[in-house]
Amino acid sequence: MYTSLRVMLSEFLGTWLYLTLGGLGTLNQPYIPALTWGAALTVGSLVGGPSSHLNPAVTLGMSASGQSPLSSLPGRFIGQFSGALVAGVTLVGVAPTNTVHSMVSDVNMTNMEWAEPWFTVPAYGSSVYSDILTFTLAAVMFQLVFSASSGSALYHGINLATIITVLGQHIGAGLNPAREVMGRMVVSFYHWNWDVFMFYDVWAWIPLAWSFSGCLTGALLYWLAIDVPRHLETKKKMKKCRHEAEYEIPYTIDNEEIELEKLTVFLKEKPITEKPLKVPNFNKSPPQQLKNYLDDKEVSPTAIKKFCKKNSISTPELEHYLARYRAVPVDQLDLGNGVTVRVIDAHSDELEDEK
């Protein structure tokens, strides 16, 4: 519940700021449509967050392609349409007096120059078929880039600014069905009639219907061309890695509510490498330095231990050398690492034998 409320409020605030700033930008001179609406969408997307859409047609496309949870669709629609309604009312309150007066007094819609802040009007000399084709193409391109932008507000603004620059201001600004519907609702309230929806042979259905269909088509194209191959490639890599360095361990998990489920856990098997033991070669003669050290002078066990450590002579080698060359007159010699060598005096053994 809290997640749905957060999504709805973020869509409301983002859409309100986007359409309010864009509408006010149309009233200032010089009016640069691409910069105005692109910057307004960027700011609105920053407020709404990376997951915001600010456009019902985009929301429908994202939900249909699985990039947005289907359960969030109603909350997003409510936030976007209510944000567009509040934006239309805000424009009435902050727009210049002459613009608002022209909007209220032009009940017969003889001069539509005042309409740009609230909704889109058809370009002079355009036909129904060209408008349908252009709106559909613009919506497909807008949705493709939106799906690939990963929620980047800057990319959203650049996307809309590029479409307005290439296809015209009435195309880019008219890609938002929430603006087209709720802006006309605000004007209808002041006119006390529905003629604004019937203007120019009900031209309003073109940006509404073909924005939805174009965004839906763009989202499905992105899903087929990008998402599906990426998913298959990832699945193939995972399967390859599993065959190379994994094995299965079946076990069961006891669940209180459901029956025992037999699960399979894949663990990476790391090869165990054992370092080969270094076996001293007892057939070779001892180092000359040890031989000279033992033969030339009387030494204590402590001195022998220090000498062996200093010259990197191992305990097995020392035992071998002591047994072959000389017996040290010490009962026990502690060589460290838990190893004790017992050495006896050769002269003492000879005396005990004589006795």
CSV table of C-alpha atoms in Angstrom, one decimal:
chain,number,residue,atom,x,y,z
A,1,MET,CA,0.0,0.0,0.0
A,2,TYR,CA,2.8,2.4,0.9
A,3,THR,CA,4.6,1.6,-2.3
A,4,SER,CA,1.5,2.3,-4.4
A,5,LEU,CA,1.0,5.6,-2.6
A,6,ARG,CA,4.6,6.6,-3.1
A,7,VAL,CA,4.4,5.8,-6.8
A,8,MET,CA,1.2,7.8,-7.2
A,9,LEU,CA,2.6,10.9,-5.4
A,10,SER,CA,5.8,10.8,-7.3
A,11,GLU,CA,3.9,10.7,-10.6
A,12,PHE,CA,1.7,13.5,-9.4
A,13,LEU,CA,4.5,15.8,-8.4
A,14,GLY,CA,6.6,15.0,-11.4
A,15,THR,CA,3.8,15.5,-13.9
A,16,TRP,CA,2.6,18.7,-12.3
A,17,LEU,CA,6.1,20.3,-12.4
A,18,TYR,CA,6.8,19.0,-15.9
A,19,LEU,CA,3.6,20.4,-17.5
A,20,THR,CA,3.6,23.6,-15.4
A,21,LEU,CA,7.1,24.5,-16.4
A,22,GLY,CA,6.5,23.5,-20.0
A,23,GLY,CA,3.3,25.5,-20.2
A,24,LEU,CA,4.8,28.6,-18.7
A,25,GLY,CA,7.8,28.3,-21.1
A,26,THR,CA,5.4,28.7,-24.0
A,27,LEU,CA,4.4,32.1,-22.8
A,28,ASN,CA,7.9,33.5,-22.7
A,29,GLN,CA,9.9,35.0,-25.5
A,30,PRO,CA,12.0,33.8,-27.1
A,31,TYR,CA,10.1,30.5,-27.1
A,32,ILE,CA,12.3,27.5,-28.0
A,33,PRO,CA,10.1,24.5,-27.9
A,34,ALA,CA,12.8,21.8,-27.8
A,35,LEU,CA,14.7,23.5,-24.9
A,36,THR,CA,11.5,24.4,-23.0
A,37,TRP,CA,9.8,21.0,-23.0
A,38,GLY,CA,13.1,19.0,-22.8
A,39,ALA,CA,14.3,20.9,-19.7
A,40,ALA,CA,10.8,20.7,-18.2
A,41,LEU,CA,10.7,16.9,-18.6
A,42,THR,CA,14.2,16.6,-17.1
A,43,VAL,CA,13.2,18.6,-14.0
A,44,GLY,CA,10.0,16.7,-13.6
A,45,SER,CA,11.8,13.4,-13.9
A,46,LEU,CA,14.3,14.4,-11.3
A,47,VAL,CA,11.4,15.2,-8.8
A,48,GLY,CA,9.5,12.0,-9.7
A,49,GLY,CA,12.5,9.8,-9.4
A,50,PRO,CA,14.2,7.2,-11.6
A,51,SER,CA,11.1,5.0,-11.7
A,52,SER,CA,8.7,7.8,-12.7
A,53,HIS,CA,7.1,8.0,-16.2
A,54,LEU,CA,5.1,11.2,-16.2
A,55,ASN,CA,3.2,10.0,-19.2
A,56,PRO,CA,0.3,7.5,-19.4
A,57,ALA,CA,1.3,6.2,-22.8
A,58,VAL,CA,4.8,5.5,-21.5
A,59,THR,CA,3.4,3.8,-18.5
A,60,LEU,CA,1.2,1.5,-20.6
A,61,GLY,CA,4.2,0.5,-22.8
A,62,MET,CA,6.5,-0.1,-19.8
A,63,SER,CA,3.8,-2.3,-18.1
A,64,ALA,CA,3.1,-4.2,-21.3
A,65,SER,CA,6.8,-5.0,-21.8
A,66,GLY,CA,7.4,-6.1,-18.2
A,67,GLN,CA,9.7,-3.2,-17.3
A,68,SER,CA,7.2,-1.8,-14.8
A,69,PRO,CA,4.9,-3.8,-12.5
A,70,LEU,CA,1.4,-4.1,-13.8
A,71,SER,CA,0.0,-3.5,-10.3
A,72,SER,CA,1.4,0.0,-10.3
A,73,LEU,CA,-0.5,1.0,-13.5
A,74,PRO,CA,-3.7,2.4,-11.8
A,75,GLY,CA,-1.7,4.4,-9.3
A,76,ARG,CA,0.5,5.9,-12.0
A,77,PHE,CA,-2.5,6.8,-14.1
A,78,ILE,CA,-4.2,8.5,-11.2
A,79,GLY,CA,-1.1,10.5,-10.3
A,80,GLN,CA,-0.4,11.5,-13.9
A,81,PHE,CA,-3.9,12.7,-14.8
A,82,SER,CA,-4.4,14.4,-11.5
A,83,GLY,CA,-1.0,16.1,-11.8
A,84,ALA,CA,-1.9,17.3,-15.3
A,85,LEU,CA,-5.2,18.7,-14.0
A,86,VAL,CA,-3.5,20.6,-11.2
A,87,ALA,CA,-0.9,21.9,-13.8
A,88,GLY,CA,-3.7,23.2,-16.0
A,89,VAL,CA,-5.3,25.0,-13.0
A,90,THR,CA,-1.9,26.4,-12.0
A,91,LEU,CA,-1.4,27.8,-15.5
A,92,VAL,CA,-4.7,29.7,-15.2
A,93,GLY,CA,-3.5,31.2,-12.0
A,94,VAL,CA,0.0,32.2,-13.0
A,95,ALA,CA,-0.3,32.9,-16.7
A,96,PRO,CA,-0.4,36.5,-17.9
A,97,THR,CA,-3.8,38.1,-17.6
A,98,ASN,CA,-4.2,38.7,-21.4
A,99,THR,CA,-3.6,35.0,-22.1
A,100,VAL,CA,-6.1,33.8,-19.5
A,101,HIS,CA,-8.6,36.4,-20.8
A,102,SER,CA,-8.2,35.2,-24.4
A,103,MET,CA,-8.7,31.6,-23.3
A,104,VAL,CA,-11.9,32.4,-21.3
A,105,SER,CA,-13.5,34.7,-23.8
A,106,ASP,CA,-12.7,32.7,-27.0
A,107,VAL,CA,-15.7,30.3,-26.5
A,108,ASN,CA,-16.0,29.7,-30.3
A,109,MET,CA,-12.3,29.1,-30.6
A,110,THR,CA,-11.7,31.5,-33.5
A,111,ASN,CA,-8.1,32.2,-32.5
A,112,MET,CA,-6.2,29.4,-30.9
A,113,GLU,CA,-3.0,31.2,-30.2
A,114,TRP,CA,-3.7,31.0,-26.4
A,115,ALA,CA,-4.1,27.2,-26.4
A,116,GLU,CA,-0.4,26.1,-26.3
A,117,PRO,CA,0.1,26.1,-22.5
A,118,TRP,CA,-2.9,23.8,-22.0
A,119,PHE,CA,-3.1,21.4,-25.0
A,120,THR,CA,-1.8,20.9,-28.6
A,121,VAL,CA,-3.4,22.2,-31.7
A,122,PRO,CA,-2.8,20.8,-35.2
A,123,ALA,CA,-0.2,22.4,-37.4
A,124,TYR,CA,-1.5,24.6,-40.2
A,125,GLY,CA,-2.1,22.6,-43.4
A,126,SER,CA,-1.5,19.2,-41.8
A,127,SER,CA,-3.7,16.2,-42.8
A,128,VAL,CA,-5.2,13.5,-40.6
A,129,TYR,CA,-3.0,10.8,-42.2
A,130,SER,CA,0.2,12.7,-41.9
A,131,ASP,CA,-0.5,13.5,-38.2
A,132,ILE,CA,-1.4,9.9,-37.4
A,133,LEU,CA,1.9,8.7,-39.0
A,134,THR,CA,4.0,11.4,-37.4
A,135,PHE,CA,2.5,10.9,-33.9
A,136,THR,CA,2.9,7.1,-34.1
A,137,LEU,CA,6.5,7.4,-35.3
A,138,ALA,CA,7.4,10.0,-32.6
A,139,ALA,CA,5.8,7.8,-29.9
A,140,VAL,CA,7.7,4.7,-31.0
A,141,MET,CA,11.0,6.5,-31.0
A,142,PHE,CA,10.3,8.2,-27.6
A,143,GLN,CA,9.4,4.9,-26.0
A,144,LEU,CA,12.4,3.1,-27.4
A,145,VAL,CA,14.8,5.7,-25.9
A,146,PHE,CA,12.8,5.8,-22.7
A,147,SER,CA,13.1,2.1,-22.3
A,148,ALA,CA,16.9,2.2,-22.9
A,149,SER,CA,17.6,5.2,-20.7
A,150,SER,CA,17.3,3.2,-17.4
A,151,GLY,CA,15.4,6.0,-15.6
A,152,SER,CA,17.9,8.8,-16.5
A,153,ALA,CA,16.1,12.2,-16.3
A,154,LEU,CA,18.7,13.8,-18.5
A,155,TYR,CA,18.2,11.2,-21.3
A,156,HIS,CA,14.4,11.7,-21.0
A,157,GLY,CA,14.8,15.4,-21.6
A,158,ILE,CA,17.3,15.0,-24.5
A,159,ASN,CA,14.9,12.4,-26.0
A,160,LEU,CA,11.9,14.8,-26.0
A,161,ALA,CA,14.0,17.8,-27.2
A,162,THR,CA,15.3,15.8,-30.1
A,163,ILE,CA,11.9,14.7,-31.2
A,164,ILE,CA,10.5,18.2,-31.0
A,165,THR,CA,13.4,19.5,-33.0
A,166,VAL,CA,13.0,16.9,-35.8
A,167,LEU,CA,9.3,16.4,-36.0
A,168,GLY,CA,7.8,19.7,-34.7
A,169,GLN,CA,6.7,21.3,-31.5
A,170,HIS,CA,3.1,20.2,-31.7
A,171,ILE,CA,4.2,16.6,-32.1
A,172,GLY,CA,6.6,16.4,-29.2
A,173,ALA,CA,4.5,18.3,-26.7
A,174,GLY,CA,1.4,16.4,-27.7
A,175,LEU,CA,2.9,13.0,-26.8
A,176,ASN,CA,1.5,13.2,-23.3
A,177,PRO,CA,-2.2,12.1,-23.2
A,178,ALA,CA,-2.6,13.4,-19.7
A,179,ARG,CA,-1.8,17.0,-20.9
A,180,GLU,CA,-4.2,16.7,-23.9
A,181,VAL,CA,-7.1,15.4,-21.8
A,182,MET,CA,-6.8,17.4,-18.6
A,183,GLY,CA,-5.8,20.7,-20.3
A,184,ARG,CA,-8.9,20.5,-22.4
A,185,MET,CA,-10.9,19.7,-19.3
A,186,VAL,CA,-9.8,22.9,-17.7
A,187,VAL,CA,-10.6,25.0,-20.8
A,188,SER,CA,-14.0,23.3,-21.0
A,189,PHE,CA,-14.8,24.3,-17.5
A,190,TYR,CA,-14.3,28.0,-18.3
A,191,HIS,CA,-16.1,27.6,-21.6
A,192,TRP,CA,-19.0,25.7,-20.2
A,193,ASN,CA,-19.0,23.4,-23.2
A,194,TRP,CA,-17.2,20.5,-24.8
A,195,ASP,CA,-16.4,22.2,-28.1
A,196,VAL,CA,-12.6,22.1,-27.3
A,197,PHE,CA,-12.7,18.3,-27.7
A,198,MET,CA,-14.7,18.6,-31.0
A,199,PHE,CA,-12.4,21.3,-32.5
A,200,TYR,CA,-11.1,20.6,-36.0
A,201,ASP,CA,-13.2,17.4,-36.6
A,202,VAL,CA,-12.3,15.9,-33.2
A,203,TRP,CA,-8.6,16.2,-33.9
A,204,ALA,CA,-7.9,15.5,-30.2
A,205,TRP,CA,-8.3,11.8,-30.7
A,206,ILE,CA,-5.1,11.7,-32.8
A,207,PRO,CA,-2.6,12.6,-30.1
A,208,LEU,CA,-4.5,10.5,-27.6
A,209,ALA,CA,-4.9,7.2,-29.5
A,210,TRP,CA,-1.7,7.2,-31.5
A,211,SER,CA,0.5,8.2,-28.5
A,212,PHE,CA,-0.8,5.2,-26.7
A,213,SER,CA,-0.4,2.9,-29.7
A,214,GLY,CA,3.1,4.2,-30.6
A,215,CYS,CA,4.4,3.8,-27.1
A,216,LEU,CA,3.0,0.3,-26.8
A,217,THR,CA,4.6,-0.6,-30.1
A,218,GLY,CA,7.9,0.9,-29.1
A,219,ALA,CA,8.0,-1.0,-25.8
A,220,LEU,CA,7.2,-4.3,-27.5
A,221,LEU,CA,9.9,-3.7,-30.1
A,222,TYR,CA,12.4,-3.0,-27.4
A,223,TRP,CA,11.3,-6.2,-25.6
A,224,LEU,CA,11.7,-8.3,-28.7
A,225,ALA,CA,14.9,-6.8,-30.0
A,226,ILE,CA,16.8,-6.1,-26.7
A,227,ASP,CA,15.3,-7.8,-23.6
A,228,VAL,CA,14.6,-11.3,-25.1
A,229,PRO,CA,18.1,-11.8,-26.7
A,230,ARG,CA,19.8,-10.4,-23.5
A,231,HIS,CA,17.8,-12.8,-21.4
A,232,LEU,CA,18.7,-15.8,-23.6
A,233,GLU,CA,22.3,-14.8,-23.7
A,234,THR,CA,22.4,-14.5,-19.9
A,235,LYS,CA,20.7,-17.9,-19.5
A,236,LYS,CA,23.1,-19.5,-21.8
A,237,LYS,CA,26.1,-18.2,-19.9
A,238,MET,CA,24.7,-19.3,-16.6
A,239,LYS,CA,24.1,-22.8,-18.0
A,240,LYS,CA,27.6,-23.0,-19.3
A,241,CYS,CA,29.1,-22.0,-16.0
A,242,ARG,CA,26.9,-24.4,-14.1
A,243,HIS,CA,28.1,-27.3,-16.3
A,244,GLU,CA,31.8,-26.4,-15.9
A,245,ALA,CA,32.2,-25.8,-12.2
A,246,GLU,CA,29.2,-26.8,-10.2
A,247,TYR,CA,27.6,-29.9,-8.7
A,248,GLU,CA,24.2,-30.7,-7.2
A,249,ILE,CA,23.4,-31.4,-3.6
A,250,PRO,CA,19.8,-32.5,-3.1
A,251,TYR,CA,18.2,-31.7,0.2
A,252,THR,CA,14.8,-30.9,1.7
A,253,ILE,CA,13.5,-27.9,3.6
A,254,ASP,CA,10.7,-28.3,6.1
A,255,ASN,CA,8.0,-25.7,5.7
A,256,GLU,CA,5.1,-25.4,8.1
A,257,GLU,CA,2.5,-24.4,5.5
A,258,ILE,CA,3.5,-26.4,2.5
A,259,GLU,CA,4.7,-29.9,1.9
A,260,LEU,CA,8.4,-30.8,1.8
A,261,GLU,CA,10.0,-29.5,-1.3
A,262,LYS,CA,13.0,-31.1,-2.8
A,263,LEU,CA,15.4,-28.4,-3.8
A,264,THR,CA,18.7,-28.5,-5.7
A,265,VAL,CA,21.5,-26.2,-4.6
A,266,PHE,CA,24.4,-25.5,-7.0
A,267,LEU,CA,27.7,-25.0,-5.3
A,268,LYS,CA,30.9,-24.1,-7.0
A,269,GLU,CA,33.5,-26.7,-6.5
A,270,LYS,CA,36.9,-25.3,-5.9
A,271,PRO,CA,39.8,-27.6,-6.6
A,272,ILE,CA,41.9,-28.5,-3.6
A,273,THR,CA,45.6,-28.3,-4.3
A,274,GLU,CA,48.0,-29.8,-1.8
A,275,LYS,CA,51.6,-28.6,-1.7
A,276,PRO,CA,54.0,-31.5,-2.1
A,277,LEU,CA,55.9,-32.3,1.1
A,278,LYS,CA,59.5,-31.6,0.9
A,279,VAL,CA,61.4,-34.7,1.7
A,280,PRO,CA,65.1,-34.2,2.6
A,281,ASN,CA,67.6,-36.2,0.6
A,282,PHE,CA,69.6,-38.2,3.2
A,283,ASN,CA,71.9,-39.7,0.6
A,284,LYS,CA,73.7,-36.5,-0.1
A,285,SER,CA,76.5,-35.2,2.1
A,286,PRO,CA,75.8,-32.5,4.7
A,287,PRO,CA,76.6,-28.9,3.9
A,288,GLN,CA,80.2,-28.3,4.4
A,289,GLN,CA,79.5,-25.4,6.8
A,290,LEU,CA,77.6,-27.6,9.2
A,291,LYS,CA,80.3,-30.3,9.1
A,292,ASN,CA,83.0,-27.7,9.8
A,293,TYR,CA,80.9,-26.2,12.6
A,294,LEU,CA,80.3,-29.4,14.4
A,295,ASP,CA,83.9,-30.7,14.0
A,296,ASP,CA,85.9,-27.6,14.8
A,297,LYS,CA,84.5,-26.7,18.3
A,298,GLU,CA,82.3,-27.7,21.1
A,299,VAL,CA,78.8,-26.3,20.7
A,300,SER,CA,75.7,-26.1,22.9
A,301,PRO,CA,72.2,-27.1,21.9
A,302,THR,CA,71.1,-23.4,21.8
A,303,ALA,CA,74.0,-22.6,19.5
A,304,ILE,CA,73.1,-25.5,17.2
A,305,LYS,CA,69.5,-24.4,17.0
A,306,LYS,CA,70.4,-20.8,16.1
A,307,PHE,CA,72.9,-22.0,13.5
A,308,CYS,CA,70.3,-24.2,11.9
A,309,LYS,CA,67.6,-21.5,11.8
A,310,LYS,CA,70.1,-18.9,10.4
A,311,ASN,CA,71.3,-21.3,7.6
A,312,SER,CA,67.8,-22.7,6.9
A,313,ILE,CA,68.7,-26.3,7.9
A,314,SER,CA,65.6,-28.4,8.5
A,315,THR,CA,65.1,-30.6,11.6
A,316,PRO,CA,65.2,-34.0,9.6
A,317,GLU,CA,68.5,-32.9,8.0
A,318,LEU,CA,69.9,-32.0,11.4
A,319,GLU,CA,68.9,-35.4,12.9
A,320,HIS,CA,70.5,-37.1,10.0
A,321,TYR,CA,73.7,-35.1,10.2
A,322,LEU,CA,74.0,-35.6,14.0
A,323,ALA,CA,73.5,-39.3,13.7
A,324,ARG,CA,76.1,-39.7,11.0
A,325,TYR,CA,78.9,-37.4,12.1
A,326,ARG,CA,78.9,-36.5,15.7
A,327,ALA,CA,76.9,-37.0,18.9
A,328,VAL,CA,76.3,-33.9,20.9
A,329,PRO,CA,76.8,-34.3,24.7
A,330,VAL,CA,73.2,-33.2,25.4
A,331,ASP,CA,70.3,-35.3,26.6
A,332,GLN,CA,67.6,-33.5,24.7
A,333,LEU,CA,67.8,-30.9,22.0
A,334,ASP,CA,64.6,-28.7,21.4
A,335,LEU,CA,64.6,-27.7,17.8
A,336,GLY,CA,61.2,-25.8,18.0
A,337,ASN,CA,57.9,-26.5,16.2
A,338,GLY,CA,57.2,-29.2,18.8
A,339,VAL,CA,60.1,-31.4,17.7
A,340,THR,CA,62.7,-32.6,20.2
A,341,VAL,CA,65.7,-34.6,19.3
A,342,ARG,CA,67.3,-36.9,21.8
A,343,VAL,CA,71.0,-37.2,21.4
A,344,ILE,CA,73.4,-39.2,23.6
A,345,ASP,CA,77.1,-39.0,24.2
A,346,ALA,CA,79.1,-41.7,22.3
A,347,HIS,CA,81.7,-41.9,25.1
A,348,SER,CA,79.1,-42.5,27.7
A,349,ASP,CA,77.7,-45.4,25.7
A,350,GLU,CA,81.1,-47.0,25.5
A,351,LEU,CA,81.7,-46.8,29.3
A,352,GLU,CA,78.3,-48.3,30.0
A,353,ASP,CA,79.1,-51.2,27.6
A,354,GLU,CA,82.4,-51.9,29.4
A,355,LYS,CA,80.6,-52.0,32.7
